[in-house]
XYZ file of C-alpha atoms in Angstrom:
65
model
C -178.915 -9.160 -128.759
C -176.765 -12.084 -129.460
C -176.334 -13.675 -125.968
C -172.951 -14.445 -127.061
C -171.844 -10.910 -127.197
C -169.383 -10.351 -124.713
C -171.120 -8.654 -121.554
C -168.474 -6.140 -121.655
C -169.407 -5.090 -125.208
C -173.236 -5.072 -123.834
C -172.284 -2.992 -121.066
C -170.351 -0.314 -123.297
C -173.490 -0.410 -125.625
C -176.224 0.092 -122.456
C -173.772 2.935 -121.375
C -173.886 4.680 -124.589
C -177.857 4.874 -123.952
C -178.992 1.885 -126.147
C -181.535 -0.437 -124.868
C -180.535 -4.048 -125.328
C -182.725 -7.089 -125.602
C -180.096 -10.058 -124.896
C -181.659 -13.398 -126.972
C -180.446 -16.746 -125.178
C -180.014 -19.785 -127.864
C -183.696 -21.424 -128.265
C -184.059 -24.597 -126.414
C -182.948 -26.588 -129.407
C -179.462 -24.577 -129.046
C -180.413 -22.749 -131.974
C -179.005 -19.200 -132.056
C -179.789 -18.196 -135.224
C -183.536 -18.501 -134.727
C -183.551 -15.170 -133.793
C -181.285 -13.525 -136.141
C -180.679 -12.899 -139.541
C -177.360 -13.212 -141.320
C -174.635 -11.024 -141.417
C -175.592 -8.373 -144.178
C -174.593 -4.338 -144.669
C -175.294 -1.467 -146.911
C -173.669 1.512 -147.027
C -175.316 4.333 -149.008
C -172.641 7.070 -150.135
C -175.142 9.762 -151.130
C -172.361 12.377 -152.124
C -170.864 9.825 -154.592
C -174.124 8.457 -155.597
C -172.606 4.617 -154.920
C -174.006 1.696 -152.757
C -171.434 -0.889 -151.322
C -172.944 -3.721 -149.980
C -171.184 -7.337 -148.496
C -172.404 -10.107 -146.643
C -170.425 -12.623 -144.441
C -168.590 -15.224 -146.568
C -169.806 -18.231 -144.603
C -173.535 -17.870 -145.353
C -175.232 -18.046 -148.559
C -176.768 -14.580 -148.373
C -175.798 -11.297 -150.396
C -176.602 -7.863 -149.907
C -178.039 -5.809 -152.481
C -179.588 -2.261 -153.071
C -181.338 -0.311 -155.297
């Protein structure tokens, strides 16, 4: 997980049983080298629908087939 996530959030996730690997920025300060842009896809099997979204600041998109 991104080291910029507050320690309180990381601690809570660990308490819930999640194994965390905290990634610090690369030596050049690039925090995005470890992570993809924010995207999400939700599948509603009952309704037969796929919902997708992406962070508005990025040139990305979320899609499903």
